[in-house]
Amino acid sequence: MSVTDRRLKAVVMDADQIRRSLSRIAHEIAERNRGVDDLVLVGVFSKGDHLARRLAAKLAGLEGAPVAVGALDTSRHRDDRHLREPSHRAISRVPDVDGKVVILVDDVIHHGRTARAAMDALMDFGRPRSIQLAVLVDRGHRELPIRPDYVGKNVPTSDTERVEVLVEEEDGIDQAVIVVS
Amino acid sequence: MAVGSRLTHVIESQQFSRSTLEELFARSEEIKREPHRFMTRLNGQVMAALFYEPSTRTRLSFEAAMMRLGGWTMGTDNAREFSSTAKGETLEDTIRIVSGYADVIVLRHNEEGAARRAAAVSSVPIINAGDGPGQHPTQALLDLYTIKDELNRIDGIRIAMVGDLANGRTVRSLAYLLSKFKDIKIWFVAPPQVAMRDDLKAHLTEHKVPWVETEDLDAVLPEVDVVYQTRIQKERFTDQEAYQALKGVYRIDNRTLGLMRKYAIVMHPLPRVDEIAPEVDADPRAAYFRQAHNGLHIRMALLDRVLG
């Protein structure tokens, strides 16, 4: 699915804004956790995976120590699994999370159902000491009691809109856009 | 003049509650994204711009804001020299007359307290667009909105206010607004001759906002999310030698940018002289032109709220 199929309503973040938001989130993560010891970043496939890697690189640069990164496929844990076509699945890569502080990373949070599925999926790999959530865009309309700890940008939206994050690794451009279907 | 659900006069930044600010910012965001929806909001309404002191940006952005909402504007740029003031008319009388012609008056005056005096006799809302060294609340609104837009939050912000803090009304108004938020920390970086005035520091202490006074900009830069640079205001110095001694003590350039965090932003109320080197403009952290642009949307949101 590409943005060109639908009506582009607004660009809410450009490449510079995304880069600076990720830098800020990296600082916030390091400050809140007093460094990067025992920290593991886990991105939700597929956009969250790229964002988690970038955050890990920024954190490593800030703190001078490597940060473990993983990626999660949440499809088996989704609550709408019975409603969706079976899709091509990526395979989760998750480092040791027992006793670690895991930062889940995703591009957009909306209803909060993906975040819930990601927490569930993560628990299959161990027992983290705590889980924090970082997202590039929070578009509101939560249906579950979940609130991200780190947010790049809050973007108020209506139900008829969609927020899409394009990343250079997949789309050739860094951009967050609102589209109307 | 309390600000509840309805705004009347806009005199000083302290009058805005946190929830009013958040509503204004949300409206501003909406206007920025879909301006066409607001094109006829203020059809038929008239704004008078009474400027007793020169201003390009503030006046043009108010006029543009009114016209983009479908309203009309009229005004004078040199109310002091060419209006009845030159004949000895008091501000109060001028306001009484003009409030019969317009639905809202935007007032810029050289004396502190002028907006409050105008509000006391006006039959229409007064919006303070700067009263001497007093306040400039709509600048503070757009400054605060810029911080939120750039950094996605206001709570927890660490900000350095740099330059002429004694005469800078924008930093005063902004500091008052910031005191309504949580976990704010402010550094005042200024030469002692133009240090932040005591009344504002007392206000911050009373509201439990930690503040630090220093002359060492380099030491502060790595700590902060926002560098709010201001111009040493030549026009407020009687002694030009004192001005020459102070101008250029703090300058943001590529070297100082190197000390700042990668996401931190540089703000400036503009106009700038040489306190921000032109080479800084190309850095994505230079937020001052985006800040100026935000002035249009926040003023549209404000006019919409006062008149809509």
CSV table of C-alpha atoms in Angstrom, one decimal:
chain,number,residue,atom,x,y,z
A,1,MET,CA,0.0,0.0,0.0
A,2,SER,CA,1.4,3.3,-0.9
A,3,VAL,CA,0.3,6.8,0.1
A,4,THR,CA,-0.3,7.7,-3.5
A,5,ASP,CA,-3.4,5.4,-3.6
A,6,ARG,CA,-5.1,7.7,-1.2
A,7,ARG,CA,-5.5,11.4,-0.7
A,8,LEU,CA,-2.6,12.9,1.2
A,9,LYS,CA,-4.0,15.3,3.7
A,10,ALA,CA,-0.9,16.6,5.5
A,11,VAL,CA,2.7,15.9,6.1
A,12,VAL,CA,3.0,15.9,9.9
A,13,MET,CA,6.7,15.2,10.2
A,14,ASP,CA,9.5,15.6,7.7
A,15,ALA,CA,12.9,13.8,7.8
A,16,ASP,CA,14.5,16.5,10.0
A,17,GLN,CA,11.6,16.4,12.5
A,18,ILE,CA,11.8,12.6,12.7
A,19,ARG,CA,15.6,12.7,13.2
A,20,ARG,CA,15.3,15.3,16.0
A,21,SER,CA,12.4,13.5,17.6
A,22,LEU,CA,14.4,10.3,17.8
A,23,SER,CA,17.3,12.2,19.2
A,24,ARG,CA,15.1,13.6,21.9
A,25,ILE,CA,13.5,10.3,22.7
A,26,ALA,CA,17.0,8.8,23.0
A,27,HIS,CA,17.9,11.5,25.5
A,28,GLU,CA,14.7,10.9,27.4
A,29,ILE,CA,15.3,7.1,27.5
A,30,ALA,CA,18.8,7.6,28.8
A,31,GLU,CA,17.7,10.1,31.4
A,32,ARG,CA,14.8,8.2,32.7
A,33,ASN,CA,16.7,4.9,33.0
A,34,ARG,CA,20.0,6.6,34.2
A,35,GLY,CA,22.0,5.2,31.3
A,36,VAL,CA,21.6,2.1,29.1
A,37,ASP,CA,22.7,-0.7,31.4
A,38,ASP,CA,20.1,-3.5,31.3
A,39,LEU,CA,18.3,-1.8,28.4
A,40,VAL,CA,16.9,-3.7,25.4
A,41,LEU,CA,15.2,-2.0,22.5
A,42,VAL,CA,12.6,-4.1,20.7
A,43,GLY,CA,10.9,-2.8,17.6
A,44,VAL,CA,7.5,-4.0,16.3
A,45,PHE,CA,7.7,-5.2,12.7
A,46,SER,CA,8.2,-3.6,10.4
A,47,LYS,CA,8.5,0.1,10.9
A,48,GLY,CA,9.2,-0.1,14.6
A,49,ASP,CA,12.2,-2.4,13.8
A,50,HIS,CA,13.9,0.3,11.8
A,51,LEU,CA,13.1,3.0,14.4
A,52,ALA,CA,14.4,0.8,17.2
A,53,ARG,CA,17.7,0.3,15.4
A,54,ARG,CA,18.1,4.0,14.9
A,55,LEU,CA,17.3,4.7,18.5
A,56,ALA,CA,19.8,2.1,19.6
A,57,ALA,CA,22.5,3.7,17.5
A,58,LYS,CA,21.7,7.1,19.0
A,59,LEU,CA,21.7,5.7,22.5
A,60,ALA,CA,25.0,4.0,21.9
A,61,GLY,CA,26.4,7.3,20.7
A,62,LEU,CA,25.2,9.2,23.7
A,63,GLU,CA,26.3,6.7,26.4
A,64,GLY,CA,29.3,5.1,24.7
A,65,ALA,CA,28.0,1.6,25.2
A,66,PRO,CA,26.3,-0.8,22.9
A,67,VAL,CA,22.5,-1.3,23.3
A,68,ALA,CA,20.8,-4.6,22.4
A,69,VAL,CA,18.1,-4.5,19.7
A,70,GLY,CA,15.4,-6.9,18.8
A,71,ALA,CA,12.3,-7.1,16.6
A,72,LEU,CA,8.9,-8.6,17.3
A,73,ASP,CA,6.3,-10.1,15.1
A,74,THR,CA,3.0,-9.6,16.9
A,75,SER,CA,0.6,-11.3,14.4
A,76,ARG,CA,0.0,-14.4,16.5
A,77,HIS,CA,-1.0,-12.3,19.5
A,78,ARG,CA,-3.3,-9.9,17.7
A,79,ASP,CA,-6.9,-9.8,19.0
A,80,ASP,CA,-8.2,-9.5,15.4
A,81,ARG,CA,-6.3,-12.5,14.1
A,82,HIS,CA,-9.5,-14.3,13.2
A,83,LEU,CA,-10.6,-11.3,11.1
A,84,ARG,CA,-7.4,-10.8,9.1
A,85,GLU,CA,-6.0,-12.6,6.1
A,86,PRO,CA,-3.0,-14.7,7.1
A,87,SER,CA,0.0,-12.7,6.1
A,88,HIS,CA,3.6,-13.3,5.4
A,89,ARG,CA,5.2,-13.3,8.8
A,90,ALA,CA,8.5,-12.0,9.8
A,91,ILE,CA,10.4,-14.0,12.4
A,92,SER,CA,10.9,-12.3,15.8
A,93,ARG,CA,14.5,-11.8,16.9
A,94,VAL,CA,14.6,-11.0,20.6
A,95,PRO,CA,17.7,-10.9,22.7
A,96,ASP,CA,17.7,-12.0,26.4
A,97,VAL,CA,15.0,-9.9,28.1
A,98,ASP,CA,15.0,-11.6,31.6
A,99,GLY,CA,15.4,-8.9,34.2
A,100,LYS,CA,15.9,-6.3,31.6
A,101,VAL,CA,14.2,-3.0,30.9
A,102,VAL,CA,12.6,-3.4,27.5
A,103,ILE,CA,11.7,-0.4,25.4
A,104,LEU,CA,9.1,-1.4,22.9
A,105,VAL,CA,9.3,0.8,19.8
A,106,ASP,CA,6.6,1.3,17.2
A,107,ASP,CA,5.8,3.9,14.6
A,108,VAL,CA,2.2,4.8,15.4
A,109,ILE,CA,0.0,4.2,18.4
A,110,HIS,CA,-3.7,4.4,17.8
A,111,HIS,CA,-6.1,2.0,19.6
A,112,GLY,CA,-3.3,0.5,21.6
A,113,ARG,CA,-4.1,-3.0,20.4
A,114,THR,CA,-0.7,-3.6,18.7
A,115,ALA,CA,1.1,-2.5,21.8
A,116,ARG,CA,-0.9,-5.0,23.8
A,117,ALA,CA,-0.1,-7.7,21.4
A,118,ALA,CA,3.5,-6.7,21.5
A,119,MET,CA,3.6,-7.0,25.3
A,120,ASP,CA,2.0,-10.4,25.0
A,121,ALA,CA,4.5,-11.5,22.3
A,122,LEU,CA,7.4,-10.3,24.3
A,123,MET,CA,6.4,-12.3,27.4
A,124,ASP,CA,7.0,-15.5,25.3
A,125,PHE,CA,10.7,-14.6,25.3
A,126,GLY,CA,11.1,-14.1,29.0
A,127,ARG,CA,10.2,-11.9,32.0
A,128,PRO,CA,11.4,-8.3,31.6
A,129,ARG,CA,11.9,-6.3,34.7
A,130,SER,CA,9.7,-3.6,33.1
A,131,ILE,CA,8.4,-2.5,29.8
A,132,GLN,CA,8.3,1.0,28.4
A,133,LEU,CA,6.8,2.1,25.2
A,134,ALA,CA,8.2,4.6,22.6
A,135,VAL,CA,6.3,5.7,19.5
A,136,LEU,CA,7.0,8.2,16.8
A,137,VAL,CA,3.4,9.3,16.5
A,138,ASP,CA,0.5,9.2,19.0
A,139,ARG,CA,-2.7,9.7,17.1
A,140,GLY,CA,-5.0,9.3,20.1
A,141,HIS,CA,-8.3,7.2,20.1
A,142,ARG,CA,-7.0,4.6,22.7
A,143,GLU,CA,-9.3,1.6,23.3
A,144,LEU,CA,-7.1,0.0,26.0
A,145,PRO,CA,-5.5,1.5,29.1
A,146,ILE,CA,-2.1,2.0,27.5
A,147,ARG,CA,0.0,5.2,27.4
A,148,PRO,CA,3.3,5.5,25.7
A,149,ASP,CA,6.3,6.7,27.8
A,150,TYR,CA,8.0,8.5,24.9
A,151,VAL,CA,6.3,10.2,22.1
A,152,GLY,CA,7.8,11.9,19.0
A,153,LYS,CA,4.7,13.9,18.2
A,154,ASN,CA,1.0,13.9,19.3
A,155,VAL,CA,-1.1,14.2,16.2
A,156,PRO,CA,-4.8,14.7,16.8
A,157,THR,CA,-6.7,12.8,14.1
A,158,SER,CA,-10.2,11.8,13.2
A,159,ASP,CA,-11.4,8.2,12.6
A,160,THR,CA,-11.6,8.6,8.8
A,161,GLU,CA,-7.9,9.5,8.7
A,162,ARG,CA,-4.8,7.3,8.8
A,163,VAL,CA,-1.4,8.1,9.9
A,164,GLU,CA,1.5,6.5,8.0
A,165,VAL,CA,5.1,6.6,8.8
A,166,LEU,CA,7.5,6.2,5.8
A,167,VAL,CA,11.0,5.1,6.6
A,168,GLU,CA,14.0,5.5,4.4
A,169,GLU,CA,15.0,1.8,4.8
A,170,GLU,CA,11.7,0.7,3.2
A,171,ASP,CA,10.2,3.7,1.5
A,172,GLY,CA,13.2,5.7,0.5
A,173,ILE,CA,12.0,8.7,2.5
A,174,ASP,CA,11.5,9.6,6.2
A,175,GLN,CA,8.1,11.1,6.6
A,176,ALA,CA,4.9,10.9,8.7
A,177,VAL,CA,1.7,11.7,6.8
A,178,ILE,CA,-2.0,11.8,7.3
A,179,VAL,CA,-4.0,10.3,4.5
A,180,VAL,CA,-7.7,9.9,4.0
A,181,SER,CA,-8.9,6.6,2.6
B,1,MET,CA,-10.7,39.9,33.2
B,2,ALA,CA,-10.7,36.3,34.4
B,3,VAL,CA,-10.3,33.8,31.6
B,4,GLY,CA,-12.9,31.1,31.8
B,5,SER,CA,-14.5,29.6,28.8
B,6,ARG,CA,-14.8,33.0,27.2
B,7,LEU,CA,-11.8,35.3,26.7
B,8,THR,CA,-12.4,38.9,26.9
B,9,HIS,CA,-9.3,41.1,27.0
B,10,VAL,CA,-5.9,39.7,26.5
B,11,ILE,CA,-3.6,41.7,28.7
B,12,GLU,CA,-0.9,39.6,30.2
B,13,SER,CA,0.2,36.0,29.9
B,14,GLN,CA,-0.6,35.1,33.5
B,15,GLN,CA,-4.3,35.3,32.7
B,16,PHE,CA,-4.3,32.1,30.6
B,17,SER,CA,-5.1,28.9,32.4
B,18,ARG,CA,-3.4,25.7,31.4
B,19,SER,CA,-6.6,24.4,29.9
B,20,THR,CA,-7.3,27.6,27.9
B,21,LEU,CA,-3.7,27.3,26.5
B,22,GLU,CA,-4.2,23.7,25.5
B,23,GLU,CA,-7.5,24.6,23.8
B,24,LEU,CA,-5.8,27.4,21.9
B,25,PHE,CA,-3.0,25.2,20.8
B,26,ALA,CA,-5.3,22.5,19.6
B,27,ARG,CA,-7.3,25.0,17.6
B,28,SER,CA,-4.1,26.5,16.2
B,29,GLU,CA,-3.1,23.0,15.1
B,30,GLU,CA,-6.4,22.5,13.4
B,31,ILE,CA,-6.1,25.9,11.6
B,32,LYS,CA,-2.5,25.1,10.5
B,33,ARG,CA,-3.6,21.8,9.0
B,34,GLU,CA,-6.9,22.8,7.4
B,35,PRO,CA,-7.0,26.6,7.0
B,36,HIS,CA,-9.8,26.5,4.4
B,37,ARG,CA,-12.3,25.4,7.1
B,38,PHE,CA,-11.8,28.7,8.9
B,39,MET,CA,-11.9,31.1,5.9
B,40,THR,CA,-15.3,32.7,6.8
B,41,ARG,CA,-15.3,32.4,10.6
B,42,LEU,CA,-15.1,36.1,11.3
B,43,ASN,CA,-17.0,37.4,8.2
B,44,GLY,CA,-18.0,41.0,8.7
B,45,GLN,CA,-16.0,41.7,11.8
B,46,VAL,CA,-13.5,44.5,12.1
B,47,MET,CA,-10.2,44.6,13.8
B,48,ALA,CA,-8.4,47.9,14.6
B,49,ALA,CA,-4.7,47.8,14.9
B,50,LEU,CA,-3.5,50.7,17.1
B,51,PHE,CA,0.3,50.8,17.1
B,52,TYR,CA,2.1,53.5,19.1
B,53,GLU,CA,5.4,51.7,18.6
B,54,PRO,CA,6.8,50.3,15.3
B,55,SER,CA,6.3,46.6,14.6
B,56,THR,CA,6.3,44.8,11.3
B,57,ARG,CA,5.8,41.2,12.2
B,58,THR,CA,3.3,41.5,15.0
B,59,ARG,CA,1.1,43.9,13.1
B,60,LEU,CA,1.2,42.0,9.8
B,61,SER,CA,0.6,38.7,11.4
B,62,PHE,CA,-2.4,40.1,13.3
B,63,GLU,CA,-3.8,41.6,10.1
B,64,ALA,CA,-3.1,38.4,8.1
B,65,ALA,CA,-4.8,36.4,10.8
B,66,MET,CA,-7.9,38.5,10.8
B,67,MET,CA,-8.1,38.5,7.0
B,68,ARG,CA,-7.6,34.7,6.8
B,69,LEU,CA,-10.6,34.3,9.1
B,70,GLY,CA,-12.7,36.4,6.7
B,71,GLY,CA,-12.6,39.6,8.8
B,72,TRP,CA,-11.5,43.2,7.9
B,73,THR,CA,-8.7,45.2,9.4
B,74,MET,CA,-7.9,48.9,9.8
B,75,GLY,CA,-5.2,50.6,11.7
B,76,THR,CA,-2.4,53.0,12.1
B,77,ASP,CA,1.3,52.3,12.5
B,78,ASN,CA,2.3,55.6,14.1
B,79,ALA,CA,-0.5,56.4,16.4
B,80,ARG,CA,1.9,58.4,18.5
B,81,GLU,CA,3.0,60.8,15.8
B,82,PHE,CA,0.0,61.2,13.5
B,83,SER,CA,-3.2,60.6,15.5
B,84,SER,CA,-5.0,62.8,17.9
B,85,THR,CA,-2.4,61.8,20.5
B,86,ALA,CA,-0.2,64.4,18.8
B,87,LYS,CA,-2.9,66.9,19.7
B,88,GLY,CA,-2.9,65.7,23.3
B,89,GLU,CA,-5.6,63.1,23.3
B,90,THR,CA,-5.3,60.5,26.1
B,91,LEU,CA,-5.1,56.8,25.3
B,92,GLU,CA,-8.4,56.4,27.2
B,93,ASP,CA,-10.2,58.8,24.9
B,94,THR,CA,-8.7,57.2,21.7
B,95,ILE,CA,-9.8,53.7,22.9
B,96,ARG,CA,-13.3,55.0,23.7
B,97,ILE,CA,-13.6,56.3,20.1
B,98,VAL,CA,-12.0,53.3,18.3
B,99,SER,CA,-14.0,50.8,20.3
B,100,GLY,CA,-17.1,52.3,18.6
B,101,TYR,CA,-15.7,51.4,15.2
B,102,ALA,CA,-14.2,48.0,15.7
B,103,ASP,CA,-15.0,44.6,17.2
B,104,VAL,CA,-11.6,44.1,18.6
B,105,ILE,CA,-8.6,46.4,19.2
B,106,VAL,CA,-5.0,45.2,18.9
B,107,LEU,CA,-2.9,47.7,20.9
B,108,ARG,CA,0.9,48.1,20.9
B,109,HIS,CA,2.1,50.9,23.2
B,110,ASN,CA,5.4,52.2,24.5
B,111,GLU,CA,4.2,52.5,28.2
B,112,GLU,CA,3.9,49.5,30.5
B,113,GLY,CA,0.3,49.1,31.7
B,114,ALA,CA,-1.2,50.8,28.6
B,115,ALA,CA,-3.2,47.7,27.7
B,116,ARG,CA,-4.8,47.5,31.1
B,117,ARG,CA,-5.7,51.2,31.0
B,118,ALA,CA,-7.3,50.6,27.6
B,119,ALA,CA,-9.2,47.6,28.7
B,120,ALA,CA,-10.7,49.6,31.6
B,121,VAL,CA,-12.5,51.9,29.2
B,122,SER,CA,-13.0,49.8,26.1
B,123,SER,CA,-16.4,48.3,25.1
B,124,VAL,CA,-14.7,45.7,22.8
B,125,PRO,CA,-11.9,43.2,23.6
B,126,ILE,CA,-8.4,44.6,23.8
B,127,ILE,CA,-5.5,42.5,22.7
B,128,ASN,CA,-2.1,43.6,24.1
B,129,ALA,CA,0.5,43.4,21.3
B,130,GLY,CA,3.2,44.7,23.6
B,131,ASP,CA,3.2,47.4,26.2
B,132,GLY,CA,6.7,48.9,26.5
B,133,PRO,CA,8.9,46.7,28.7
B,134,GLY,CA,5.8,45.2,30.2
B,135,GLN,CA,4.3,42.2,28.4
B,136,HIS,CA,3.7,40.7,25.0
B,137,PRO,CA,1.3,37.9,25.7
B,138,THR,CA,0.6,36.8,22.1
B,139,GLN,CA,4.3,36.5,21.5
B,140,ALA,CA,4.4,34.3,24.6
B,141,LEU,CA,1.6,32.2,23.2
B,142,LEU,CA,3.3,31.6,20.0
B,143,ASP,CA,6.6,30.9,21.8
B,144,LEU,CA,5.0,28.3,24.0
B,145,TYR,CA,3.1,26.8,21.0
B,146,THR,CA,6.4,26.5,19.2
B,147,ILE,CA,8.0,24.7,22.1
B,148,LYS,CA,5.1,22.2,22.1
B,149,ASP,CA,5.2,21.9,18.4
B,150,GLU,CA,8.9,21.3,18.2
B,151,LEU,CA,9.4,19.2,21.3
B,152,ASN,CA,6.0,17.7,21.7
B,153,ARG,CA,5.7,18.7,25.3
B,154,ILE,CA,6.0,21.6,27.7
B,155,ASP,CA,6.2,19.8,31.0
B,156,GLY,CA,9.8,19.0,31.9
B,157,ILE,CA,11.3,21.5,29.5
B,158,ARG,CA,14.7,23.0,30.3
B,159,ILE,CA,15.1,26.4,28.8
B,160,ALA,CA,17.9,29.0,28.7
B,161,MET,CA,16.8,32.6,28.2
B,162,VAL,CA,19.7,34.6,26.8
B,163,GLY,CA,20.5,38.2,26.3
B,164,ASP,CA,18.6,41.3,27.4
B,165,LEU,CA,16.4,39.9,30.1
B,166,ALA,CA,15.8,43.2,31.8
B,167,ASN,CA,14.1,44.9,28.8
B,168,GLY,CA,12.9,41.8,27.0
B,169,ARG,CA,9.1,41.6,27.4
B,170,THR,CA,8.9,38.4,25.4
B,171,VAL,CA,11.0,36.5,27.9
B,172,ARG,CA,9.0,37.9,30.8
B,173,SER,CA,5.7,36.8,29.3
B,174,LEU,CA,7.1,33.4,28.4
B,175,ALA,CA,8.5,32.8,31.9
B,176,TYR,CA,5.1,33.6,33.4
B,177,LEU,CA,3.4,31.1,31.1
B,178,LEU,CA,6.0,28.4,31.7
B,179,SER,CA,5.4,28.7,35.5
B,180,LYS,CA,2.0,27.1,34.9
B,181,PHE,CA,3.6,23.8,33.7
B,182,LYS,CA,5.4,21.0,35.6
B,183,ASP,CA,9.1,20.3,36.1
B,184,ILE,CA,10.2,23.4,34.2
B,185,LYS,CA,13.8,24.6,34.7
B,186,ILE,CA,15.0,28.0,33.6
B,187,TRP,CA,18.5,29.4,33.2
B,188,PHE,CA,18.8,33.2,32.9
B,189,VAL,CA,21.9,33.9,30.9
B,190,ALA,CA,22.6,37.7,30.9
B,191,PRO,CA,25.2,40.3,31.7
B,192,PRO,CA,24.5,41.7,35.2
B,193,GLN,CA,23.5,45.1,33.7
B,194,VAL,CA,20.5,43.6,32.0
B,195,ALA,CA,19.7,40.6,34.3
B,196,MET,CA,16.2,39.3,34.8
B,197,ARG,CA,14.2,41.6,37.1
B,198,ASP,CA,13.5,40.5,40.6
B,199,ASP,CA,9.7,40.5,40.4
B,200,LEU,CA,9.7,37.7,37.9
B,201,LYS,CA,12.3,35.7,39.8
B,202,ALA,CA,10.1,36.0,42.9
B,203,HIS,CA,7.1,34.8,40.9
B,204,LEU,CA,9.0,31.7,39.7
B,205,THR,CA,10.2,30.9,43.2
B,206,GLU,CA,6.7,31.3,44.5
B,207,HIS,CA,5.5,28.8,41.9
B,208,LYS,CA,8.3,26.4,42.6
B,209,VAL,CA,10.0,26.8,39.2
B,210,PRO,CA,13.8,26.3,39.7
B,211,TRP,CA,15.8,29.0,38.0
B,212,VAL,CA,19.6,29.7,37.8
B,213,GLU,CA,21.2,33.0,37.0
B,214,THR,CA,24.6,32.8,35.2
B,215,GLU,CA,26.8,34.6,32.7
B,216,ASP,CA,28.3,31.4,31.3
B,217,LEU,CA,26.4,30.4,28.2
B,218,ASP,CA,28.7,27.6,27.1
B,219,ALA,CA,28.1,25.7,30.4
B,220,VAL,CA,24.4,25.9,30.0
B,221,LEU,CA,24.0,24.9,26.3
B,222,PRO,CA,24.6,21.1,26.8
B,223,GLU,CA,21.9,21.1,29.5
B,224,VAL,CA,18.9,22.6,27.8
B,225,ASP,CA,16.1,21.7,25.3
B,226,VAL,CA,15.5,25.3,24.3
B,227,VAL,CA,17.8,28.3,23.8
B,228,TYR,CA,15.7,31.4,23.7
B,229,GLN,CA,18.1,34.1,22.4
B,230,THR,CA,17.1,37.7,22.5
B,231,ARG,CA,18.5,41.0,21.1
B,232,ILE,CA,20.1,43.6,23.3
B,233,GLN,CA,17.6,46.3,22.7
B,234,LYS,CA,19.4,49.4,21.6
B,235,GLU,CA,16.3,51.5,21.7
B,236,ARG,CA,15.9,51.0,25.5
B,237,PHE,CA,19.4,52.2,26.3
B,238,THR,CA,19.9,55.9,27.0
B,239,ASP,CA,23.7,55.4,27.3
B,240,GLN,CA,25.0,54.2,23.9
B,241,GLU,CA,28.4,53.3,25.3
B,242,ALA,CA,26.7,50.8,27.7
B,243,TYR,CA,24.8,49.4,24.7
B,244,GLN,CA,28.1,49.0,22.6
B,245,ALA,CA,29.7,47.2,25.6
B,246,LEU,CA,26.9,44.6,25.9
B,247,LYS,CA,26.0,43.9,22.3
B,248,GLY,CA,27.4,40.7,20.9
B,249,VAL,CA,28.4,39.2,24.3
B,250,TYR,CA,26.3,36.1,23.6
B,251,ARG,CA,26.3,34.9,20.0
B,252,ILE,CA,24.8,31.6,18.7
B,253,ASP,CA,27.0,30.3,15.8
B,254,ASN,CA,28.2,27.0,14.6
B,255,ARG,CA,30.6,26.6,17.6
B,256,THR,CA,27.8,27.1,20.1
B,257,LEU,CA,25.5,24.9,18.1
B,258,GLY,CA,28.1,22.2,18.6
B,259,LEU,CA,27.6,22.4,22.3
B,260,MET,CA,23.8,21.9,22.1
B,261,ARG,CA,21.9,18.7,22.1
B,262,LYS,CA,21.0,17.3,18.7
B,263,TYR,CA,17.3,17.9,19.2
B,264,ALA,CA,17.4,21.1,21.1
B,265,ILE,CA,16.0,24.2,19.4
B,266,VAL,CA,17.1,27.8,19.0
B,267,MET,CA,14.3,30.3,19.4
B,268,HIS,CA,14.3,34.1,18.9
B,269,PRO,CA,11.5,36.6,18.9
B,270,LEU,CA,13.1,38.4,16.0
B,271,PRO,CA,14.3,40.8,14.7
B,272,ARG,CA,17.9,39.6,15.2
B,273,VAL,CA,20.9,41.7,14.7
B,274,ASP,CA,24.1,39.6,15.1
B,275,GLU,CA,23.3,37.5,18.2
B,276,ILE,CA,22.5,34.6,15.9
B,277,ALA,CA,25.0,34.1,13.0
B,278,PRO,CA,23.3,33.6,9.6
B,279,GLU,CA,25.2,30.2,9.3
B,280,VAL,CA,22.8,28.9,12.1
B,281,ASP,CA,19.8,29.3,9.8
B,282,ALA,CA,20.7,26.1,7.8
B,283,ASP,CA,20.7,23.9,11.0
B,284,PRO,CA,17.4,22.1,11.5
B,285,ARG,CA,17.6,23.2,15.2
B,286,ALA,CA,17.1,26.8,14.1
B,287,ALA,CA,13.4,27.2,15.0
B,288,TYR,CA,13.0,31.0,14.8
B,289,PHE,CA,11.5,31.2,11.4
B,290,ARG,CA,9.1,28.4,12.1
B,291,GLN,CA,8.3,30.2,15.4
B,292,ALA,CA,7.5,33.4,13.5
B,293,HIS,CA,5.2,31.4,11.1
B,294,ASN,CA,3.4,29.9,14.1
B,295,GLY,CA,2.4,33.5,15.1
B,296,LEU,CA,-0.1,33.5,12.3
B,297,HIS,CA,-1.9,30.4,13.4
B,298,ILE,CA,-1.9,31.2,17.1
B,299,ARG,CA,-3.3,34.7,16.4
B,300,MET,CA,-6.0,33.2,14.2
B,301,ALA,CA,-6.9,30.8,17.1
B,302,LEU,CA,-6.9,33.7,19.5
B,303,LEU,CA,-9.1,36.0,17.4
B,304,ASP,CA,-11.4,33.1,16.7
B,305,ARG,CA,-11.7,32.6,20.4
B,306,VAL,CA,-12.2,36.2,21.3
B,307,LEU,CA,-14.7,37.0,18.5
B,308,GLY,CA,-16.0,33.6,17.2
